[in-house]
Amino acid sequence: MNAPLAKPILPPRGASFSVSPHPDHHRIMHVTGERDALVGFLRDAHDIDVQNLEYVPFMRYYLADLLAKRLGENFAQTLVDLVKDRRHGGFTIGLQGLTDDPADFVKFGTAIGHILGPGNHDAMSGTYFARFVVKHTDDSDSYLRQAYRLFTMHTDGTFVSEATDWLLMMKFAERNAVGGESRFLHLDDWAERDQFVNHKFGTRPFLYKAPGSKNVSEKIERPLFFQSEFGLSISFIDQFVQPSNREEAEFLRELSASMEASIGTTEVVLPVGDLVVLNNYFYLHGRAPFKKNEALFRELMRQRGMFSQ
C-alpha cells in the first residue's frame, strides 16, 4: 500500500522556496525557504511580541502574510495543497539555524499554522499553542511528557468538539536525547486497516474523556473511522477512549497493536528549529521512547487548528 517516492515540486519562477521529498518519509515533503527570505521575515516580525499574538488573533494572520510575502508567489497555496493532498498530507520546514530564540520559533510556527487556518484553543496552555518539556522525570497523567514510554499512535482533538484539521509540532530545544523519533502512519500505508474498518465496531461511536491535565471537562462520542472531505478518516487515541465492555476493549487493543506493528509506521527525525505539519484526518502520529539519561531535555511546541473556509 506504500506510495511511490514523492517527486520534487517546482515552485513558480521568482519564488523564494523549494519543495523536495523528505529523506525519512516517502509521502511527507520538505519545504526549504531561502535563507535571505527567512532572515527578512525574522526582521519583519522582530517587534511583535508573543503576548500580542496570544491576545490579538488578527496579528497571527499578519505574521502569516509577512512570511508569505517574503517567500514569494504560491508559497501559501503550496503549503495548503501539501496538507490537503492525500498523497502527501504533510510537510516539514525549518529556520535553518538562523535563530535559537524561542520567540522567533513561536512566530514562525504561528505564521505557518495561520497560513493553513485558525488555530484551536489549547486548553492545556490556555492559548492557541502549547510549549512542553520532555525530561528524565515526569509525574503527568498522560504519555505526552513520559520520555521512556512508547507514545502510541493517535490523532489529536479526539476529546473536544472543535474540529482539528491539522497538527503542527515544532522542536525548540534538545539536549542529551537519543531516540524519541517522531512516528507517522498514513492510513493508506496500514496494511491491516480494512479489517478494522469493516469490523462491527469500526464505525461505531466511542466515548472519549480527557484526564485532568488537559483542562477539558466535556465528553465526546465519535466513531473511529468515518468519511470526510479527504476520504476515509480516523479519530483515535488509546489513552482517552472509553470502551464499555471487554469485547470493545479487545478490539481497541488489537487495533492499536496493529498500528504500532505496521511497516507503514515510519520514524522521522526533526531537527531543532524545524516543524512538521500533518493532516489530522488520515495521519496518526506518536513518538519512540528515549534512551534513559538523567540530563535528557527536549522542548516542543504544539499548534493545531482548522483549515480556512
mmCIF file of C-alpha atoms in Angstrom, residues 6-304:
data_model
loop_
_atom_site.group_PDB
_atom_site.id
_atom_site.type_symbol
_atom_site.label_atom_id
_atom_site.label_comp_id
_atom_site.label_asym_id
_atom_site.label_seq_id
_atom_site.Cartn_x
_atom_site.Cartn_y
_atom_site.Cartn_z
ATOM 1 C CA ALA A 6 7.473 11.702 -3.938
ATOM 2 C CA LYS A 7 8.969 13.857 -6.655
ATOM 3 C CA PRO A 8 10.209 17.426 -6.164
ATOM 4 C CA ILE A 9 7.600 20.129 -6.677
ATOM 5 C CA LEU A 10 8.804 23.046 -8.745
ATOM 6 C CA PRO A 11 7.700 26.426 -7.343
ATOM 7 C CA PRO A 12 6.893 29.273 -9.734
ATOM 8 C CA ARG A 13 9.709 31.375 -11.093
ATOM 9 C CA GLY A 14 10.652 34.107 -8.653
ATOM 10 C CA ALA A 15 9.583 32.156 -5.559
ATOM 11 C CA SER A 16 11.977 32.011 -2.609
ATOM 12 C CA PHE A 17 11.345 28.397 -1.598
ATOM 13 C CA SER A 18 11.710 24.861 -2.898
ATOM 14 C CA VAL A 19 9.942 21.566 -2.195
ATOM 15 C CA SER A 20 11.659 18.180 -2.176
ATOM 16 C CA PRO A 21 10.950 14.648 -0.883
ATOM 17 C CA HIS A 22 11.609 14.172 2.819
ATOM 18 C CA PRO A 23 14.645 11.917 3.419
ATOM 19 C CA ASP A 24 12.846 9.856 6.093
ATOM 20 C CA HIS A 25 9.318 9.552 4.694
ATOM 21 C CA HIS A 26 8.001 8.598 1.258
ATOM 22 C CA ARG A 27 4.928 10.873 1.450
ATOM 23 C CA ILE A 28 5.843 13.925 3.509
ATOM 24 C CA MET A 29 7.619 16.721 1.638
ATOM 25 C CA HIS A 30 10.316 19.079 2.915
ATOM 26 C CA VAL A 31 9.924 22.787 2.166
ATOM 27 C CA THR A 32 13.081 24.911 2.169
ATOM 28 C CA GLY A 33 12.866 28.681 2.355
ATOM 29 C CA GLU A 34 15.714 30.792 1.002
ATOM 30 C CA ARG A 35 17.809 31.962 3.918
ATOM 31 C CA ASP A 36 17.656 35.632 2.941
ATOM 32 C CA ALA A 37 13.872 35.443 2.819
ATOM 33 C CA LEU A 38 13.726 33.832 6.260
ATOM 34 C CA VAL A 39 16.086 36.456 7.673
ATOM 35 C CA GLY A 40 13.790 39.085 6.212
ATOM 36 C CA PHE A 41 10.765 37.521 7.890
ATOM 37 C CA LEU A 42 12.502 37.422 11.272
ATOM 38 C CA ARG A 43 13.430 41.067 10.848
ATOM 39 C CA ASP A 44 9.858 41.980 9.837
ATOM 40 C CA ALA A 45 8.475 40.178 12.907
ATOM 41 C CA HIS A 46 11.117 41.395 15.372
ATOM 42 C CA ASP A 47 8.946 43.937 17.170
ATOM 43 C CA ILE A 48 5.898 41.674 17.504
ATOM 44 C CA ASP A 49 5.867 40.104 20.960
ATOM 45 C CA VAL A 50 4.388 36.728 21.769
ATOM 46 C CA GLN A 51 1.870 38.129 24.263
ATOM 47 C CA ASN A 52 0.477 40.309 21.478
ATOM 48 C CA LEU A 53 -0.047 37.148 19.406
ATOM 49 C CA GLU A 54 -1.794 35.438 22.320
ATOM 50 C CA TYR A 55 -4.154 38.356 22.907
ATOM 51 C CA VAL A 56 -4.859 39.577 19.350
ATOM 52 C CA PRO A 57 -5.880 36.876 16.852
ATOM 53 C CA PHE A 58 -5.545 39.042 13.742
ATOM 54 C CA MET A 59 -1.831 39.527 14.494
ATOM 55 C CA ARG A 60 -1.303 35.810 13.897
ATOM 56 C CA TYR A 61 -2.587 36.236 10.347
ATOM 57 C CA TYR A 62 -0.409 39.324 9.961
ATOM 58 C CA LEU A 63 2.608 37.102 10.635
ATOM 59 C CA ALA A 64 1.338 34.619 8.047
ATOM 60 C CA ASP A 65 1.140 37.449 5.500
ATOM 61 C CA LEU A 66 4.684 38.600 6.329
ATOM 62 C CA LEU A 67 6.072 35.116 5.749
ATOM 63 C CA ALA A 68 4.071 34.518 2.570
ATOM 64 C CA LYS A 69 5.290 37.819 1.085
ATOM 65 C CA ARG A 70 8.926 37.015 1.868
ATOM 66 C CA LEU A 71 8.805 33.502 0.392
ATOM 67 C CA GLY A 72 7.036 34.519 -2.738
ATOM 68 C CA GLU A 73 4.271 33.627 -5.105
ATOM 69 C CA ASN A 74 2.370 30.428 -4.368
ATOM 70 C CA PHE A 75 4.141 29.642 -1.065
ATOM 71 C CA ALA A 76 0.956 29.749 0.995
ATOM 72 C CA GLN A 77 -1.073 27.775 -1.544
ATOM 73 C CA THR A 78 1.684 25.164 -1.792
ATOM 74 C CA LEU A 79 1.542 24.523 1.965
ATOM 75 C CA VAL A 80 -2.250 24.200 1.920
ATOM 76 C CA ASP A 81 -2.115 21.889 -1.098
ATOM 77 C CA LEU A 82 0.501 19.632 0.503
ATOM 78 C CA VAL A 83 -1.540 19.128 3.674
ATOM 79 C CA LYS A 84 -4.840 18.595 1.849
ATOM 80 C CA ASP A 85 -3.391 16.255 -0.814
ATOM 81 C CA ARG A 86 -3.891 12.684 0.422
ATOM 82 C CA ARG A 87 -0.798 11.519 -1.492
ATOM 83 C CA HIS A 88 1.328 13.695 0.835
ATOM 84 C CA GLY A 89 -0.728 15.082 3.715
ATOM 85 C CA GLY A 90 2.130 16.876 5.403
ATOM 86 C CA PHE A 91 5.435 18.700 5.216
ATOM 87 C CA THR A 92 8.419 19.806 7.247
ATOM 88 C CA ILE A 93 10.084 23.233 7.167
ATOM 89 C CA GLY A 94 12.638 24.940 9.385
ATOM 90 C CA LEU A 95 14.581 28.065 10.268
ATOM 91 C CA GLN A 96 17.942 26.522 9.290
ATOM 92 C CA GLY A 97 19.815 27.607 12.403
ATOM 93 C CA LEU A 98 19.186 31.301 11.779
ATOM 94 C CA THR A 99 17.952 31.808 15.353
ATOM 95 C CA ASP A 100 17.613 29.921 18.610
ATOM 96 C CA ASP A 101 15.237 32.446 20.179
ATOM 97 C CA PRO A 102 12.031 30.692 21.355
ATOM 98 C CA ALA A 103 10.033 33.820 20.495
ATOM 99 C CA ASP A 104 11.195 33.508 16.881
ATOM 100 C CA PHE A 105 10.137 29.865 16.891
ATOM 101 C CA VAL A 106 6.662 30.804 18.148
ATOM 102 C CA LYS A 107 6.358 33.476 15.457
ATOM 103 C CA PHE A 108 7.498 31.176 12.662
ATOM 104 C CA GLY A 109 5.203 28.341 13.772
ATOM 105 C CA THR A 110 2.327 30.788 14.139
ATOM 106 C CA ALA A 111 2.892 32.090 10.617
ATOM 107 C CA ILE A 112 2.938 28.580 9.147
ATOM 108 C CA GLY A 113 -0.136 27.490 11.087
ATOM 109 C CA HIS A 114 -2.170 30.550 10.189
ATOM 110 C CA ILE A 115 -1.389 30.144 6.514
ATOM 111 C CA LEU A 116 -3.475 26.978 6.877
ATOM 112 C CA GLY A 117 -6.209 28.487 9.034
ATOM 113 C CA PRO A 118 -7.254 29.490 12.558
ATOM 114 C CA GLY A 119 -5.530 27.824 15.480
ATOM 115 C CA ASN A 120 -7.642 25.992 18.045
ATOM 116 C CA HIS A 121 -7.663 26.998 21.693
ATOM 117 C CA ASP A 122 -5.302 24.704 23.586
ATOM 118 C CA ALA A 123 -6.907 24.134 26.984
ATOM 119 C CA MET A 124 -3.670 22.707 28.397
ATOM 120 C CA SER A 125 -1.907 26.071 27.974
ATOM 121 C CA GLY A 126 -4.846 28.480 27.843
ATOM 122 C CA THR A 127 -3.862 29.968 24.483
ATOM 123 C CA TYR A 128 -3.564 28.858 20.838
ATOM 124 C CA PHE A 129 -0.282 26.964 21.296
ATOM 125 C CA ALA A 130 1.322 24.833 23.971
ATOM 126 C CA ARG A 131 5.005 24.519 24.870
ATOM 127 C CA PHE A 132 6.018 21.484 26.874
ATOM 128 C CA VAL A 133 9.191 19.761 28.016
ATOM 129 C CA VAL A 134 10.122 16.084 27.971
ATOM 130 C CA LYS A 135 12.797 15.195 30.517
ATOM 131 C CA HIS A 136 14.084 12.361 32.708
ATOM 132 C CA THR A 137 11.404 12.549 35.394
ATOM 133 C CA ASP A 138 7.689 13.183 34.980
ATOM 134 C CA ASP A 139 4.538 12.879 37.077
ATOM 135 C CA SER A 140 1.918 13.813 34.445
ATOM 136 C CA ASP A 141 -1.223 11.806 33.706
ATOM 137 C CA SER A 142 -0.573 11.078 30.013
ATOM 138 C CA TYR A 143 2.224 9.791 27.768
ATOM 139 C CA LEU A 144 2.920 13.239 26.303
ATOM 140 C CA ARG A 145 5.794 14.031 28.675
ATOM 141 C CA GLN A 146 6.826 10.495 29.641
ATOM 142 C CA ALA A 147 10.175 10.081 27.921
ATOM 143 C CA TYR A 148 10.798 6.363 28.286
ATOM 144 C CA ARG A 149 7.409 5.081 27.177
ATOM 145 C CA LEU A 150 6.309 4.467 23.627
ATOM 146 C CA PHE A 151 3.893 7.311 22.856
ATOM 147 C CA THR A 152 1.381 5.241 20.914
ATOM 148 C CA MET A 153 -0.156 6.154 17.549
ATOM 149 C CA HIS A 154 -3.069 8.561 17.794
ATOM 150 C CA THR A 155 -4.812 11.564 16.284
ATOM 151 C CA ASP A 156 -5.340 14.886 18.067
ATOM 152 C CA GLY A 157 -8.588 16.526 19.124
ATOM 153 C CA THR A 158 -10.412 13.303 19.983
ATOM 154 C CA PHE A 159 -11.912 14.636 23.212
ATOM 155 C CA VAL A 160 -13.016 18.119 22.090
ATOM 156 C CA SER A 161 -15.954 19.137 19.911
ATOM 157 C CA GLU A 162 -13.939 21.699 17.934
ATOM 158 C CA ALA A 163 -12.649 20.321 14.615
ATOM 159 C CA THR A 164 -8.921 19.544 14.455
ATOM 160 C CA ASP A 165 -7.968 19.549 10.773
ATOM 161 C CA TRP A 166 -4.187 19.904 11.067
ATOM 162 C CA LEU A 167 -1.473 19.443 13.651
ATOM 163 C CA LEU A 168 1.846 21.335 13.906
ATOM 164 C CA MET A 169 4.761 20.267 16.101
ATOM 165 C CA MET A 170 7.998 22.296 16.310
ATOM 166 C CA LYS A 171 11.189 21.378 18.138
ATOM 167 C CA PHE A 172 12.541 24.249 20.256
ATOM 168 C CA ALA A 173 15.460 22.589 22.037
ATOM 169 C CA GLU A 174 17.076 19.201 22.569
ATOM 170 C CA ARG A 175 19.954 18.008 24.746
ATOM 171 C CA ASN A 176 21.241 14.550 25.633
ATOM 172 C CA ALA A 177 18.477 12.916 23.603
ATOM 173 C CA VAL A 178 18.908 9.517 21.966
ATOM 174 C CA GLY A 179 15.735 8.063 20.479
ATOM 175 C CA GLY A 180 12.427 9.893 20.744
ATOM 176 C CA GLU A 181 11.908 9.976 16.977
ATOM 177 C CA SER A 182 8.535 11.107 15.656
ATOM 178 C CA ARG A 183 6.479 8.226 14.243
ATOM 179 C CA PHE A 184 3.882 8.736 11.498
ATOM 180 C CA LEU A 185 1.331 6.384 9.934
ATOM 181 C CA HIS A 186 -0.692 7.363 6.878
ATOM 182 C CA LEU A 187 -3.984 5.448 6.796
ATOM 183 C CA ASP A 188 -3.290 4.223 3.263
ATOM 184 C CA ASP A 189 0.030 2.657 4.350
ATOM 185 C CA TRP A 190 -1.590 0.496 7.056
ATOM 186 C CA ALA A 191 -1.960 -2.966 5.501
ATOM 187 C CA GLU A 192 -4.435 -4.281 8.103
ATOM 188 C CA ARG A 193 -6.601 -1.173 8.059
ATOM 189 C CA ASP A 194 -9.645 -2.598 6.295
ATOM 190 C CA GLN A 195 -10.164 -5.470 8.741
ATOM 191 C CA PHE A 196 -10.700 -2.834 11.443
ATOM 192 C CA VAL A 197 -12.758 -0.508 9.231
ATOM 193 C CA ASN A 198 -15.112 -3.384 8.359
ATOM 194 C CA HIS A 199 -15.412 -4.679 11.926
ATOM 195 C CA LYS A 200 -18.758 -4.099 13.645
ATOM 196 C CA PHE A 201 -17.046 -1.574 15.939
ATOM 197 C CA GLY A 202 -15.178 0.178 13.118
ATOM 198 C CA THR A 203 -17.713 2.950 12.566
ATOM 199 C CA ARG A 204 -19.477 2.771 15.933
ATOM 200 C CA PRO A 205 -19.085 5.842 18.185
ATOM 201 C CA PHE A 206 -16.818 5.511 21.232
ATOM 202 C CA LEU A 207 -16.761 7.791 24.253
ATOM 203 C CA TYR A 208 -13.642 9.944 24.777
ATOM 204 C CA LYS A 209 -12.775 11.570 28.085
ATOM 205 C CA ALA A 210 -9.592 13.544 28.855
ATOM 206 C CA PRO A 211 -7.518 13.388 32.074
ATOM 207 C CA GLY A 212 -7.290 16.374 34.401
ATOM 208 C CA SER A 213 -4.116 17.816 32.876
ATOM 209 C CA LYS A 214 -5.947 18.595 29.634
ATOM 210 C CA ASN A 215 -8.331 21.018 31.374
ATOM 211 C CA VAL A 216 -11.224 19.715 29.260
ATOM 212 C CA SER A 217 -14.372 18.531 31.053
ATOM 213 C CA GLU A 218 -16.605 17.687 28.081
ATOM 214 C CA LYS A 219 -17.154 14.091 26.993
ATOM 215 C CA ILE A 220 -17.288 13.368 23.278
ATOM 216 C CA GLU A 221 -18.660 10.435 21.309
ATOM 217 C CA ARG A 222 -17.164 9.867 17.872
ATOM 218 C CA PRO A 223 -16.597 6.923 15.526
ATOM 219 C CA LEU A 224 -13.138 5.512 14.898
ATOM 220 C CA PHE A 225 -13.465 5.529 11.105
ATOM 221 C CA PHE A 226 -15.585 7.946 9.089
ATOM 222 C CA GLN A 227 -15.728 9.684 5.730
ATOM 223 C CA SER A 228 -14.564 13.307 5.442
ATOM 224 C CA GLU A 229 -13.726 15.574 2.524
ATOM 225 C CA PHE A 230 -10.386 13.737 2.447
ATOM 226 C CA GLY A 231 -11.905 10.263 2.142
ATOM 227 C CA LEU A 232 -11.519 7.574 4.784
ATOM 228 C CA SER A 233 -10.527 9.226 8.078
ATOM 229 C CA ILE A 234 -9.806 8.190 11.648
ATOM 230 C CA SER A 235 -10.093 9.607 15.165
ATOM 231 C CA PHE A 236 -8.373 7.584 17.887
ATOM 232 C CA ILE A 237 -6.196 7.750 20.982
ATOM 233 C CA ASP A 238 -5.767 4.744 23.227
ATOM 234 C CA GLN A 239 -5.379 6.720 26.469
ATOM 235 C CA PHE A 240 -8.731 8.525 26.345
ATOM 236 C CA VAL A 241 -11.137 6.196 24.512
ATOM 237 C CA GLN A 242 -13.580 4.534 26.935
ATOM 238 C CA PRO A 243 -14.703 1.017 25.960
ATOM 239 C CA SER A 244 -17.940 -0.124 27.587
ATOM 240 C CA ASN A 245 -17.154 -3.854 27.717
ATOM 241 C CA ARG A 246 -14.415 -6.436 27.233
ATOM 242 C CA GLU A 247 -15.256 -7.038 23.575
ATOM 243 C CA GLU A 248 -14.813 -3.366 22.696
ATOM 244 C CA ALA A 249 -11.614 -3.240 24.746
ATOM 245 C CA GLU A 250 -10.136 -6.211 22.892
ATOM 246 C CA PHE A 251 -10.978 -4.638 19.524
ATOM 247 C CA LEU A 252 -9.286 -1.379 20.533
ATOM 248 C CA ARG A 253 -6.230 -3.194 21.878
ATOM 249 C CA GLU A 254 -5.816 -5.148 18.645
ATOM 250 C CA LEU A 255 -6.303 -2.008 16.541
ATOM 251 C CA SER A 256 -3.616 -0.112 18.469
ATOM 252 C CA ALA A 257 -1.202 -3.052 18.334
ATOM 253 C CA SER A 258 -1.695 -3.341 14.571
ATOM 254 C CA MET A 259 -0.813 0.328 14.065
ATOM 255 C CA GLU A 260 2.334 0.019 16.163
ATOM 256 C CA ALA A 261 3.481 -3.071 14.246
ATOM 257 C CA SER A 262 2.616 -1.729 10.784
ATOM 258 C CA ILE A 263 5.520 -1.432 8.344
ATOM 259 C CA GLY A 264 3.856 1.802 7.275
ATOM 260 C CA THR A 265 4.660 3.387 10.655
ATOM 261 C CA THR A 266 7.776 5.428 9.873
ATOM 262 C CA GLU A 267 10.236 7.215 12.162
ATOM 263 C CA VAL A 268 11.122 10.788 11.194
ATOM 264 C CA VAL A 269 13.924 12.918 12.677
ATOM 265 C CA LEU A 270 13.013 16.548 13.337
ATOM 266 C CA PRO A 271 15.972 18.917 13.912
ATOM 267 C CA VAL A 272 15.808 21.835 16.362
ATOM 268 C CA GLY A 273 14.117 24.775 14.648
ATOM 269 C CA ASP A 274 12.123 22.543 12.295
ATOM 270 C CA LEU A 275 8.406 21.833 12.397
ATOM 271 C CA VAL A 276 6.118 19.238 10.897
ATOM 272 C CA VAL A 277 2.512 19.709 9.813
ATOM 273 C CA LEU A 278 0.184 16.734 9.297
ATOM 274 C CA ASN A 279 -3.385 16.295 8.109
ATOM 275 C CA ASN A 280 -5.147 15.057 11.252
ATOM 276 C CA TYR A 281 -7.815 13.129 9.330
ATOM 277 C CA PHE A 282 -5.626 10.481 7.695
ATOM 278 C CA TYR A 283 -2.346 10.582 9.655
ATOM 279 C CA LEU A 284 -1.679 9.060 13.053
ATOM 280 C CA HIS A 285 1.403 10.107 14.970
ATOM 281 C CA GLY A 286 3.388 9.039 18.012
ATOM 282 C CA ARG A 287 6.906 9.031 19.465
ATOM 283 C CA ALA A 288 9.548 6.377 20.004
ATOM 284 C CA PRO A 289 10.944 6.004 23.547
ATOM 285 C CA PHE A 290 14.138 7.810 24.524
ATOM 286 C CA LYS A 291 17.145 6.033 25.941
ATOM 287 C CA LYS A 292 17.447 6.801 29.639
ATOM 288 C CA ASN A 293 19.579 9.816 30.504
ATOM 289 C CA GLU A 294 19.176 11.964 33.619
ATOM 290 C CA ALA A 295 20.194 15.046 31.590
ATOM 291 C CA LEU A 296 17.582 14.459 28.860
ATOM 292 C CA PHE A 297 15.797 17.624 27.728
ATOM 293 C CA ARG A 298 13.507 18.269 24.781
ATOM 294 C CA GLU A 299 11.133 21.200 24.341
ATOM 295 C CA LEU A 300 8.357 21.199 21.761
ATOM 296 C CA MET A 301 5.567 23.491 20.638
ATOM 297 C CA ARG A 302 2.176 22.214 19.530
ATOM 298 C CA GLN A 303 -0.382 24.069 17.470
ATOM 299 C CA ARG A 304 -3.498 22.589 15.938
#
